[in-house]
Tab-separated table of N, CA and C in Angstrom:
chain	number	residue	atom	x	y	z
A	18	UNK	N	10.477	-5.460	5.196
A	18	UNK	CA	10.618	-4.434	6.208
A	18	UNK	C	10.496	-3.045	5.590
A	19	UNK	N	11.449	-2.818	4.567
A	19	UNK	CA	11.056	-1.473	3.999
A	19	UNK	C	9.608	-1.201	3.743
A	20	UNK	N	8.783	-1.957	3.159
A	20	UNK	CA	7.493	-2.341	2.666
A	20	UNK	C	6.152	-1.408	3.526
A	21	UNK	N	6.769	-1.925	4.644
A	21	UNK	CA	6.239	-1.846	5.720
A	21	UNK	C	6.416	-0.086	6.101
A	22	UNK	N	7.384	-0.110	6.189
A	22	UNK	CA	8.190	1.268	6.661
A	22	UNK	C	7.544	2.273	5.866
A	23	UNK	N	7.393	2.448	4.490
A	23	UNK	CA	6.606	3.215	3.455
A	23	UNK	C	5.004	2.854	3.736
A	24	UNK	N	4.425	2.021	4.336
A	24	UNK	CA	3.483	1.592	4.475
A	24	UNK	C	2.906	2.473	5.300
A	25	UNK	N	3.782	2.547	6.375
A	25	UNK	CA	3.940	3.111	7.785
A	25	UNK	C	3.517	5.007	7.348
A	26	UNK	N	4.678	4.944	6.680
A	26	UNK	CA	5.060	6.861	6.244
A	26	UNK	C	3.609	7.068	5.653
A	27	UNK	N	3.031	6.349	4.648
A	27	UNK	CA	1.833	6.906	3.658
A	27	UNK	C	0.806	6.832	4.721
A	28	UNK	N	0.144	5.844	5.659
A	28	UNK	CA	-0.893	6.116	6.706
A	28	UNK	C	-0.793	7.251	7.592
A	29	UNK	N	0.695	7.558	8.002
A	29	UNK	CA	0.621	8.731	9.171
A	29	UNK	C	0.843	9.702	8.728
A	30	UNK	N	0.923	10.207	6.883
A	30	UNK	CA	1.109	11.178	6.035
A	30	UNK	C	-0.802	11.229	5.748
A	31	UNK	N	-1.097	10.083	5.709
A	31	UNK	CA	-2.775	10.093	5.413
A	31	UNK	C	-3.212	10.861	6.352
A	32	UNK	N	-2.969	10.698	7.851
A	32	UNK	CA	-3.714	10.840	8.830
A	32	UNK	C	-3.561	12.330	9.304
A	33	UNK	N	-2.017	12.629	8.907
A	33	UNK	CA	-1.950	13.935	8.780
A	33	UNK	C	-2.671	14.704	7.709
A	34	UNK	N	-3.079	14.631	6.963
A	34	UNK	CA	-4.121	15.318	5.324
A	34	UNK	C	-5.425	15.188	6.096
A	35	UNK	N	-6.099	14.025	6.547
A	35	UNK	CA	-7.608	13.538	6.982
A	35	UNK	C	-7.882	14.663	7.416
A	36	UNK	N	-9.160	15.465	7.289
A	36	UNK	CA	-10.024	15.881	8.363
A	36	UNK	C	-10.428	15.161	8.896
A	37	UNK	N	-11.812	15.765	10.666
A	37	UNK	CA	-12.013	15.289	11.108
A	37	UNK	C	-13.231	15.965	11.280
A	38	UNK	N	-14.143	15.554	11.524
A	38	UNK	CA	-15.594	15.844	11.656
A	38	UNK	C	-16.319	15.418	12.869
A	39	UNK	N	-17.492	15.335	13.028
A	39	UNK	CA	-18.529	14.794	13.479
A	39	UNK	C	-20.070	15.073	13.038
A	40	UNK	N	-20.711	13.905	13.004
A	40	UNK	CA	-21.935	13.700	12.106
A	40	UNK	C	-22.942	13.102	13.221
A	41	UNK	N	-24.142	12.386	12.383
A	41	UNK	CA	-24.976	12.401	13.256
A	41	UNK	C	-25.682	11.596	12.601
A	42	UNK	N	-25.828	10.125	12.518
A	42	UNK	CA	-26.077	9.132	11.163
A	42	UNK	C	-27.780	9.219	11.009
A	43	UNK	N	-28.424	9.166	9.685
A	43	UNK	CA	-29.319	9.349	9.450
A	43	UNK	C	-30.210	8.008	9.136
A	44	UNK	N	-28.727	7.618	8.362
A	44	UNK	CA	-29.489	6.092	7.783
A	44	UNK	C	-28.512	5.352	7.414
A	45	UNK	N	-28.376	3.714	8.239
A	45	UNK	CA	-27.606	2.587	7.360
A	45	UNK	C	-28.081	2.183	5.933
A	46	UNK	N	-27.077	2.498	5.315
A	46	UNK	CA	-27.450	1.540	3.747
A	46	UNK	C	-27.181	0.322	3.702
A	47	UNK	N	-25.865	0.214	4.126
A	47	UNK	CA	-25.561	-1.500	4.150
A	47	UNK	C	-24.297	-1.747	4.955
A	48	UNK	N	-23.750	-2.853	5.099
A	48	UNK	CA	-22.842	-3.464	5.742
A	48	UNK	C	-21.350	-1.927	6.114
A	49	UNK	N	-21.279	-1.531	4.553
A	49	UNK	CA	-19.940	-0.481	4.783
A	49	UNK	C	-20.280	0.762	3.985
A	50	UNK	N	-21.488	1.665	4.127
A	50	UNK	CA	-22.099	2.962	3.658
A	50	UNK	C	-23.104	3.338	4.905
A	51	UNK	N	-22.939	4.470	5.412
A	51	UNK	CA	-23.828	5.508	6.119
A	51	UNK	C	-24.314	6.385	5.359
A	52	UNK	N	-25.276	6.882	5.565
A	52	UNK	CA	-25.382	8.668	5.356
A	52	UNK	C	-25.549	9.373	6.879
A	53	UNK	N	-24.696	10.361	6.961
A	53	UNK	CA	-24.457	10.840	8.401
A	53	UNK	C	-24.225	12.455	7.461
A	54	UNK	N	-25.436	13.137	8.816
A	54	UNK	CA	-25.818	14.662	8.734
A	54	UNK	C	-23.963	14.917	9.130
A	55	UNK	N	-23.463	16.110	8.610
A	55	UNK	CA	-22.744	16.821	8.535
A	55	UNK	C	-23.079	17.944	8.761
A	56	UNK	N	-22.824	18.944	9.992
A	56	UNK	CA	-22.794	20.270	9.794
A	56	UNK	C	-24.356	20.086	8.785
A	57	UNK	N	-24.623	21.453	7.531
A	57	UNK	CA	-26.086	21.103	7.359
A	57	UNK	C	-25.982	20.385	5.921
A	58	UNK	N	-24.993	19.941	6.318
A	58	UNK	CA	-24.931	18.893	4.271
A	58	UNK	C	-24.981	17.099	5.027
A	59	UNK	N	-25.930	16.523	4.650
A	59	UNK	CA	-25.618	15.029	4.523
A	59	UNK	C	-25.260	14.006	3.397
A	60	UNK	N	-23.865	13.298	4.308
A	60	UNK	CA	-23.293	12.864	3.419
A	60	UNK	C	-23.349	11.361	2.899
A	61	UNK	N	-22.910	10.590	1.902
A	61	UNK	CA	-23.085	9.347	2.165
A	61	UNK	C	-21.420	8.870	2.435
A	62	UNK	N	-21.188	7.940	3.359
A	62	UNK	CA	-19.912	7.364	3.590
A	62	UNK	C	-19.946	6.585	3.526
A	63	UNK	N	-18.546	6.000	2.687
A	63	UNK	CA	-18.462	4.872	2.395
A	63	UNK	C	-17.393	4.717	3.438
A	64	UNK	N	-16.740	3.252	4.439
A	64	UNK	CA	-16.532	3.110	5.622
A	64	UNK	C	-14.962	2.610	4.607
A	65	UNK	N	-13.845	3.163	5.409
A	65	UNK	CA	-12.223	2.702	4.715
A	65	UNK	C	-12.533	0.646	5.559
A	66	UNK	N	-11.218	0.760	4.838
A	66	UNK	CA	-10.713	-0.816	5.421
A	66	UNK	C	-11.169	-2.104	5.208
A	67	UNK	N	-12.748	-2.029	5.319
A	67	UNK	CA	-13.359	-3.260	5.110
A	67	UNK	C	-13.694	-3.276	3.805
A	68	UNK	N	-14.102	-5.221	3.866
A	68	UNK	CA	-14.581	-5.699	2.759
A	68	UNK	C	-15.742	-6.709	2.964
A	69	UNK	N	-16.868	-6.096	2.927
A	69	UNK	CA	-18.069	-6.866	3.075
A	69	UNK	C	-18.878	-7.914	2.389
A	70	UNK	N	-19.194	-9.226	2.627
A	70	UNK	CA	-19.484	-9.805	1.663
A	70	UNK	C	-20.734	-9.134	1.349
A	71	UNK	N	-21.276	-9.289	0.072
A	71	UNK	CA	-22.939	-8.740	-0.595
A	71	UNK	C	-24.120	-9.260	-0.122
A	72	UNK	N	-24.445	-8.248	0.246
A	72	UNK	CA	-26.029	-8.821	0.678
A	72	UNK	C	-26.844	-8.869	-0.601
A	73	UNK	N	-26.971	-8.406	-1.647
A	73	UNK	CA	-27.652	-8.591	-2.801
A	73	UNK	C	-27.280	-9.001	-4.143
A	74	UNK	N	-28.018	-10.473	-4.732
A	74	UNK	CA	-27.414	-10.982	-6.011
A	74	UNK	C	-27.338	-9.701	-7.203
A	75	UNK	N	-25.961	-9.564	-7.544
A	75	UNK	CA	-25.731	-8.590	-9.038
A	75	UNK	C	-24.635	-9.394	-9.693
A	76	UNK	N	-24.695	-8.738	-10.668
A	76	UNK	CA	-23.315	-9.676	-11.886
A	76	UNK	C	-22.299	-9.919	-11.342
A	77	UNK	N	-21.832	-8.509	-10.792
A	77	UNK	CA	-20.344	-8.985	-10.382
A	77	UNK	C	-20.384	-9.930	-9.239
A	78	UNK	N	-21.436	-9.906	-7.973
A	78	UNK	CA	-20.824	-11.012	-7.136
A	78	UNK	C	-21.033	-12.313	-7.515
A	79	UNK	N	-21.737	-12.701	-8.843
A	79	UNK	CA	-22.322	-14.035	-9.846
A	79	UNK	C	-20.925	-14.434	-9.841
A	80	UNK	N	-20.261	-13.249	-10.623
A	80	UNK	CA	-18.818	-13.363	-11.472
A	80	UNK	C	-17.630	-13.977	-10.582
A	81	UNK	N	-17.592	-13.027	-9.161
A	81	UNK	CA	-16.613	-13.125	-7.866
A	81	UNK	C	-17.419	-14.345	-7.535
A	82	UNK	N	-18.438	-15.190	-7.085
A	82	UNK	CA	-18.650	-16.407	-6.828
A	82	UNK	C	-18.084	-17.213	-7.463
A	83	UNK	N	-18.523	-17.334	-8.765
A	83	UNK	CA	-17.825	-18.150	-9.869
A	83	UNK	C	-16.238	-18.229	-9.950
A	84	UNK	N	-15.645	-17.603	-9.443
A	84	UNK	CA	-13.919	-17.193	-9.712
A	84	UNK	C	-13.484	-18.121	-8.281
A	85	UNK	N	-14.351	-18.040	-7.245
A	85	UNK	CA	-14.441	-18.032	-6.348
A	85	UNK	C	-14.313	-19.736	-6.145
A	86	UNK	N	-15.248	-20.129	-6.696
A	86	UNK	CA	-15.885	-21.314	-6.985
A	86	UNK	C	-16.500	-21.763	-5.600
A	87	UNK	N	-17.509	-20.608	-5.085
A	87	UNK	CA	-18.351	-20.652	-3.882
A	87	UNK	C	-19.586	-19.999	-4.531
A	88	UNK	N	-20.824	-20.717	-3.773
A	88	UNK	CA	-22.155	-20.302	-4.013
A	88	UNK	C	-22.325	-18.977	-3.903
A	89	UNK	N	-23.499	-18.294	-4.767
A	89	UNK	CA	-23.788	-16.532	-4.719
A	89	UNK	C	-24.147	-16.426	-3.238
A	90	UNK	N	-25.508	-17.756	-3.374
A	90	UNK	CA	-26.420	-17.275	-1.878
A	90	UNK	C	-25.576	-17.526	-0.975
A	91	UNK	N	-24.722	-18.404	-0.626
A	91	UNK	CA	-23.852	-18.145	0.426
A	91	UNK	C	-22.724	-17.454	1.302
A	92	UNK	N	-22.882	-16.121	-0.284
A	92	UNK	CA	-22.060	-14.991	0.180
A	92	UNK	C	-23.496	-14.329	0.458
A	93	UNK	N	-24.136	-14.112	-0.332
A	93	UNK	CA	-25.435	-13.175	0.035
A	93	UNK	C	-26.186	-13.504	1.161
A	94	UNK	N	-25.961	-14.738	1.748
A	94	UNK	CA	-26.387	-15.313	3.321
A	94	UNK	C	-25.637	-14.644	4.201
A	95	UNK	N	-24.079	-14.720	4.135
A	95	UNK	CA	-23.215	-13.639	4.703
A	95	UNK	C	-23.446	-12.138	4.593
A	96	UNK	N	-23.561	-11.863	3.240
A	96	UNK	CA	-23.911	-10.034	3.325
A	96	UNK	C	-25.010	-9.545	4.600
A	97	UNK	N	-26.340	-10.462	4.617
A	97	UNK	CA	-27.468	-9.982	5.392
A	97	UNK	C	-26.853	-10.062	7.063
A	98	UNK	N	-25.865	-11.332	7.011
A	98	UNK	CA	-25.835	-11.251	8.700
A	98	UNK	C	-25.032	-9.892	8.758
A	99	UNK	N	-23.841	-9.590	7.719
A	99	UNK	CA	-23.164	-8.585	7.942
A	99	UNK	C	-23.804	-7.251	8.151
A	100	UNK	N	-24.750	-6.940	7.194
A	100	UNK	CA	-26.001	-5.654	7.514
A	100	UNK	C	-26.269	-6.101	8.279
A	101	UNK	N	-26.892	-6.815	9.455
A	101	UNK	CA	-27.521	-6.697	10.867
A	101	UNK	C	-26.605	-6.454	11.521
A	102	UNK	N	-25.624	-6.498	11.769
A	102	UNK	CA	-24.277	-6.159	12.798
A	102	UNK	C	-23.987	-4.591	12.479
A	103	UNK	N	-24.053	-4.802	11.045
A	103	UNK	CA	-23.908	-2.994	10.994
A	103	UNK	C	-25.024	-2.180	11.567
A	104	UNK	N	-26.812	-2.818	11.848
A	104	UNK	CA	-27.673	-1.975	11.972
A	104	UNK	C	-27.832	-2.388	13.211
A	105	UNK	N	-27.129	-2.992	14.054
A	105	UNK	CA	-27.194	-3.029	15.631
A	105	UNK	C	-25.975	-2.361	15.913
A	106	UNK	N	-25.002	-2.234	14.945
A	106	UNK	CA	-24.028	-0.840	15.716
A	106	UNK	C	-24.072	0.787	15.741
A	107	UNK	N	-24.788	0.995	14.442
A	107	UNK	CA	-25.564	2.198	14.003
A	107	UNK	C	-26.382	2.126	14.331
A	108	UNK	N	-27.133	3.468	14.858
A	108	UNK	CA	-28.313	3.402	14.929
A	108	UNK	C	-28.768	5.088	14.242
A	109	UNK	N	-29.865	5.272	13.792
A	109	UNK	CA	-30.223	6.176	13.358
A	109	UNK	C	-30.078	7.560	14.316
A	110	UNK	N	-29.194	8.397	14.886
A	110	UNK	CA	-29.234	9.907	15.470
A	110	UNK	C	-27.831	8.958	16.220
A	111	UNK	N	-27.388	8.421	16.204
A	111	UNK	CA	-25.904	8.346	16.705
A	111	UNK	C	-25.341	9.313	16.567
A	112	UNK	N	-23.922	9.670	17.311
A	112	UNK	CA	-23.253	10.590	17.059
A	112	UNK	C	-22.368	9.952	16.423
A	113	UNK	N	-21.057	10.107	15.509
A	113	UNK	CA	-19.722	9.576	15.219
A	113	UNK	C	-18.851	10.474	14.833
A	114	UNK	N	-17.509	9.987	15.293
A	114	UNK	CA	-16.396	10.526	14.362
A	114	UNK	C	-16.134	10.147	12.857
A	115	UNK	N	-15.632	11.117	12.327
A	115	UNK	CA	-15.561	10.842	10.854
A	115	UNK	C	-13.831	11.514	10.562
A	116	UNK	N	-13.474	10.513	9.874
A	116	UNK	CA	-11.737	11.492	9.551
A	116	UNK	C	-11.805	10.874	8.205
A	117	UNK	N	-12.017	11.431	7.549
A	117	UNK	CA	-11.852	11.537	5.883
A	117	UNK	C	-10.491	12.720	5.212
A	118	UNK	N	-10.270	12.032	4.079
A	118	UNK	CA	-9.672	13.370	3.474
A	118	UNK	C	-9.713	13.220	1.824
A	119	UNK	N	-11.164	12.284	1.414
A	119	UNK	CA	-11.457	12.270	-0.140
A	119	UNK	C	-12.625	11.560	-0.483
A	120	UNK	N	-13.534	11.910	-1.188
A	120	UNK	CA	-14.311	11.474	-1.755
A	120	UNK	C	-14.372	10.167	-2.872
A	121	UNK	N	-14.972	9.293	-3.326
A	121	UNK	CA	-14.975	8.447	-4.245
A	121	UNK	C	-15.293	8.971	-5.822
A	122	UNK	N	-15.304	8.200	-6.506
A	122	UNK	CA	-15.944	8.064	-7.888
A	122	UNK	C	-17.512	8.319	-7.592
A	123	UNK	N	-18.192	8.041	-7.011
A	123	UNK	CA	-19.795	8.267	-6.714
A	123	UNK	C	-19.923	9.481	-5.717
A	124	UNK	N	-19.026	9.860	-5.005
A	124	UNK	CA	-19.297	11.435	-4.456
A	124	UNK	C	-19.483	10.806	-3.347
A	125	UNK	N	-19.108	9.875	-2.868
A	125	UNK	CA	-19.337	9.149	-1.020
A	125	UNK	C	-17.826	9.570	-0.701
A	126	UNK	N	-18.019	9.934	0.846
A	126	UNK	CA	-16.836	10.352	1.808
A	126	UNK	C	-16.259	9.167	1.728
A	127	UNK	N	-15.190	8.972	1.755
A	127	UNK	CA	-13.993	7.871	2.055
A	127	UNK	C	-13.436	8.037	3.716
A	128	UNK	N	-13.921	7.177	4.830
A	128	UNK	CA	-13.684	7.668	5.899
A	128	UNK	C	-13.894	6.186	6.870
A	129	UNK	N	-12.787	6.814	7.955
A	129	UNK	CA	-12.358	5.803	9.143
A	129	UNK	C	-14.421	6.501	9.791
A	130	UNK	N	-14.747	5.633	10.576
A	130	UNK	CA	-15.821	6.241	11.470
A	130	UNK	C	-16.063	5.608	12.850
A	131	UNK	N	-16.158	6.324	13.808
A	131	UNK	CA	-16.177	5.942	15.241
A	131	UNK	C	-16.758	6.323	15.775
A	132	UNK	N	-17.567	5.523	16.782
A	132	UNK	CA	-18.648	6.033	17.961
A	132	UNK	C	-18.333	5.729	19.301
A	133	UNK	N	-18.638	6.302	19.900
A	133	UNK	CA	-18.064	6.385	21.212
A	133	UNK	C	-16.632	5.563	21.541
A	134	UNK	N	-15.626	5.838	20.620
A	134	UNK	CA	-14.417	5.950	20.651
A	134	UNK	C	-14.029	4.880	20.411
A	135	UNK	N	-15.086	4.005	19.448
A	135	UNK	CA	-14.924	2.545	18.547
A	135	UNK	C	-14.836	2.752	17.459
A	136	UNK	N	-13.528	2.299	16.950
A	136	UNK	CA	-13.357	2.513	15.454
A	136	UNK	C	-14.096	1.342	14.803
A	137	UNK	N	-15.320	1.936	14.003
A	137	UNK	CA	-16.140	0.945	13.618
A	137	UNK	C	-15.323	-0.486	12.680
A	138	UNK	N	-14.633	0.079	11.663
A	138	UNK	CA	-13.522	-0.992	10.567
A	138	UNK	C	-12.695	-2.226	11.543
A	139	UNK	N	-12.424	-1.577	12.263
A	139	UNK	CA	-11.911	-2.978	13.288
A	139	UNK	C	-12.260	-3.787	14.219
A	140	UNK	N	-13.566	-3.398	14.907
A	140	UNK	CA	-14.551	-3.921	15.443
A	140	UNK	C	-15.134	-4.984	14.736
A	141	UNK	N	-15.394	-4.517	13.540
A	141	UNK	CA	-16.154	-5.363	12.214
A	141	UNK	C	-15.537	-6.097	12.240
A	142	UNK	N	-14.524	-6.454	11.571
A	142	UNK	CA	-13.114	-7.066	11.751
A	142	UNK	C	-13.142	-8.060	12.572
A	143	UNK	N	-13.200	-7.624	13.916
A	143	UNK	CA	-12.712	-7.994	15.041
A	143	UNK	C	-13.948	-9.233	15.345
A	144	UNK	N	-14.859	-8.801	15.069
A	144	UNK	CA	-16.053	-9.388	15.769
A	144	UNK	C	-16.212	-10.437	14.427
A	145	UNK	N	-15.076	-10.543	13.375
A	145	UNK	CA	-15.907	-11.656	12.463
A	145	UNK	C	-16.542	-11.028	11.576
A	146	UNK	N	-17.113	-10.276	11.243
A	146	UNK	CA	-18.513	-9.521	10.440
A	146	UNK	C	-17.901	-8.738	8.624
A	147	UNK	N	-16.538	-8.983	8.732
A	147	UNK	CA	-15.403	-8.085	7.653
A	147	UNK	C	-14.244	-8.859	7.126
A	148	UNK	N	-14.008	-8.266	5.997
A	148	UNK	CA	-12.378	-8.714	5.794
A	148	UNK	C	-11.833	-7.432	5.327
A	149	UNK	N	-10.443	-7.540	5.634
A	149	UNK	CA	-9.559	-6.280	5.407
A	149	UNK	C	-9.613	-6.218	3.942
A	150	UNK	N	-9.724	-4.895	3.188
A	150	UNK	CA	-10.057	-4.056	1.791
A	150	UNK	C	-8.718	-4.430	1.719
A	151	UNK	N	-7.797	-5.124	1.093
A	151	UNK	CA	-6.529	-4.837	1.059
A	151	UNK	C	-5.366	-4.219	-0.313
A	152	UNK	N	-6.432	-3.870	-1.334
A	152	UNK	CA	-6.359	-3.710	-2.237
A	152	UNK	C	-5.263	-1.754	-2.096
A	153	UNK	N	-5.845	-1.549	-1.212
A	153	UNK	CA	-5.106	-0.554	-0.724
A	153	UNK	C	-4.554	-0.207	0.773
A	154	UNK	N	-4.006	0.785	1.147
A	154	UNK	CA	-3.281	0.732	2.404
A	154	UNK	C	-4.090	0.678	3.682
A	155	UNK	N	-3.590	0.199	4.696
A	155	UNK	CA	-4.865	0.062	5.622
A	155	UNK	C	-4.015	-0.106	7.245
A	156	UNK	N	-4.214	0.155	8.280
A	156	UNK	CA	-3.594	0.026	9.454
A	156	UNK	C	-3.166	-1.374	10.042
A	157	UNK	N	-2.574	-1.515	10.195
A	157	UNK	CA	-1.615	-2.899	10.785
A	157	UNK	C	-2.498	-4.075	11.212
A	158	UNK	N	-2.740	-3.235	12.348
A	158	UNK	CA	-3.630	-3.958	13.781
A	158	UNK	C	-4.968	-4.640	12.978
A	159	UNK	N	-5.397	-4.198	12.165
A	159	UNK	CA	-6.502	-4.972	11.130
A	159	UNK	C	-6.240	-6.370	11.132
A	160	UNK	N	-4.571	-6.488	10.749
A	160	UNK	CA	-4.639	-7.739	10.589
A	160	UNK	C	-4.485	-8.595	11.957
A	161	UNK	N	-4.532	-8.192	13.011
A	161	UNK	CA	-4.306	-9.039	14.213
A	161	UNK	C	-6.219	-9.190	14.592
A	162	UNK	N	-6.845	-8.133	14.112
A	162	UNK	CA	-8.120	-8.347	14.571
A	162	UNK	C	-8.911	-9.787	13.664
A	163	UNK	N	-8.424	-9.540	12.499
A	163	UNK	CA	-9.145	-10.973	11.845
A	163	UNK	C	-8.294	-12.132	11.510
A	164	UNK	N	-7.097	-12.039	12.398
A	164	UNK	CA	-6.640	-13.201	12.382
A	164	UNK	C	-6.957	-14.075	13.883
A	165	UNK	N	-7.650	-12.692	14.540
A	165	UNK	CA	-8.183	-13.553	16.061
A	165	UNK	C	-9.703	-13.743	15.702
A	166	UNK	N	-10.676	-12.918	14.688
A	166	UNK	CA	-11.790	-13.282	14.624
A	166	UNK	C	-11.594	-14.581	14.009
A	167	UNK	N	-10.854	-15.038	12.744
A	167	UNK	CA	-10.612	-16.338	12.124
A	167	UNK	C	-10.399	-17.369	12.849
A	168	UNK	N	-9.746	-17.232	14.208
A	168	UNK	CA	-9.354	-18.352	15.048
A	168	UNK	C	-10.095	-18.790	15.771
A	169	UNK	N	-10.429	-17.737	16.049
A	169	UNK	CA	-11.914	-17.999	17.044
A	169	UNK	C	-13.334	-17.769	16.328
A	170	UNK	N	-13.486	-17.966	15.524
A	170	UNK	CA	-14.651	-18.422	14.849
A	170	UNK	C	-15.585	-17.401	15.064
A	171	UNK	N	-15.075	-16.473	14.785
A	171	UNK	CA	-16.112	-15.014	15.443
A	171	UNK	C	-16.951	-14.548	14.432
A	172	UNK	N	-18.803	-14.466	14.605
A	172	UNK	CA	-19.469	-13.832	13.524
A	172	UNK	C	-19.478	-15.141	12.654
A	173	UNK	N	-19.126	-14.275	10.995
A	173	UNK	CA	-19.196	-15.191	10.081
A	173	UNK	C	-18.609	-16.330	9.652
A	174	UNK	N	-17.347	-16.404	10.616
A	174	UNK	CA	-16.466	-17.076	10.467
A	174	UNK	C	-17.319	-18.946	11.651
A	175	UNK	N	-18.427	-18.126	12.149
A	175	UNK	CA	-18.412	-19.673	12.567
A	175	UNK	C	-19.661	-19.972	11.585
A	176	UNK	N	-20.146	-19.542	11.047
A	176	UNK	CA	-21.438	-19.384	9.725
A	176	UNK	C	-20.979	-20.240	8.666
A	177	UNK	N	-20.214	-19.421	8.237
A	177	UNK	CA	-19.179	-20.382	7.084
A	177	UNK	C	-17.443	-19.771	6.571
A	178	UNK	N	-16.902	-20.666	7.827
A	178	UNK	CA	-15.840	-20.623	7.713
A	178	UNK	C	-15.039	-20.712	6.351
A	179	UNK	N	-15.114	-21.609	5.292
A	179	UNK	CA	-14.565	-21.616	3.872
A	179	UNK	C	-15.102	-20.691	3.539
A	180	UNK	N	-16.209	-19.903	3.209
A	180	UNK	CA	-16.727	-19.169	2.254
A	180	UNK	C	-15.865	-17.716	2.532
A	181	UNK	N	-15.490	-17.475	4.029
A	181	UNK	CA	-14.930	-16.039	4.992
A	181	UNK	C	-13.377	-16.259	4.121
A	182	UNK	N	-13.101	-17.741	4.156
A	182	UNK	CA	-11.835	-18.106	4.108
A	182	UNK	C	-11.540	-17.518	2.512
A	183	UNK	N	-12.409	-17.938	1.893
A	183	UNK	CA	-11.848	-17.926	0.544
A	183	UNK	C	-12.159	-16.093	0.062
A	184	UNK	N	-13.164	-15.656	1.060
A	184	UNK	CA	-13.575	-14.249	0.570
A	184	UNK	C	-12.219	-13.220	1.404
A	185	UNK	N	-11.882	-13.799	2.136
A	185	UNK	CA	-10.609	-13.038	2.933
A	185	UNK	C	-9.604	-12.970	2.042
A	186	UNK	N	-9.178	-14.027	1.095
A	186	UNK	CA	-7.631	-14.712	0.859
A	186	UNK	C	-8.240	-13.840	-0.688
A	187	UNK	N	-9.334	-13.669	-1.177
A	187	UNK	CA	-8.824	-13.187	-2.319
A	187	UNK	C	-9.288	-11.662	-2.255
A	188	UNK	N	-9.365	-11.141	-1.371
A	188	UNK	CA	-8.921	-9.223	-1.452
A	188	UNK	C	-7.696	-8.788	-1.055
């Protein structure tokens, strides 16, 4: 309960720091990165909350397969459906909200993002297509969204249920 309670204080202390913007997306990169025009700077964003499986074989997801003890291509079968869900929710001159309040190690916005008053991270989520980033703090309700996409077999979860299973349980 305390856990929770500090959990609680650091998100609505976050949310108080966040700016808030609006952009105007230029181009999907992949499953959880935009670049969205800003005012006259475009930025690249990287999307909070989620955790996308890879659409493309590199070492580390060899490594995270192997640990995993699940096939590469069958996360990288997952990454591609996950980029099409992202490039049928984006579309190139969208409008969105953006509430950031920090940049990454690579100079990408760190940011919640929403379009027409859909918070994209839980939708994803919601619809199957994500697993919660949990490595750091993240909003509650996340977890009610992919514990109903999990049940109900939503997205990737009816694709390949073990592979979601085992890529969920270890972030």
């Amino acid at each position: 309960m305390f856990k929770k309670l500090i959990m609680a204080s650091m998100l609505s202390t976050l949310s108080l720091l966040a700016v808030e913007s609006t952009g105007v997306v230029t181009k999907v990169t992949d499953s959880d990165t935009l670049s969205v025009m800003v005012g006259k700077s475009e930025e690249k964003v990287k999307i909070l909350y989620i955790d996308v499986p890879a659409k493309n074989s590199t070492a580390k997801l060899n490594k995270d397969a192997k640990k995993l003890g699940i096939s590469p291509n069958d996360v990288t079968e997952l990454g591609k459906f996950a980029s099409d869900y992202t490039s049928k929710f984006f579309k190139k001159g969208d409008s969105v909200l953006l509430e950031s309040d920090k940049k990454d190690q690579a100079g990408r916005m760190l940011a919640t993002v929403s379009k027409n008053g859909v918070d994209y991270s839980n939708q994803m989520i919601k619809d199957g297509y994500a697993c919660i980033y949990k490595k750091a703090a993240y909003p509650g309700e996340l977890e009610k969204a992919l514990k109903s996409a999990k049940e109900e077999k939503k997205g990737l979860w009816a694709i390949n249920y073990d592979v979601m299973n085992k890529l969920c349980k270890e972030n």
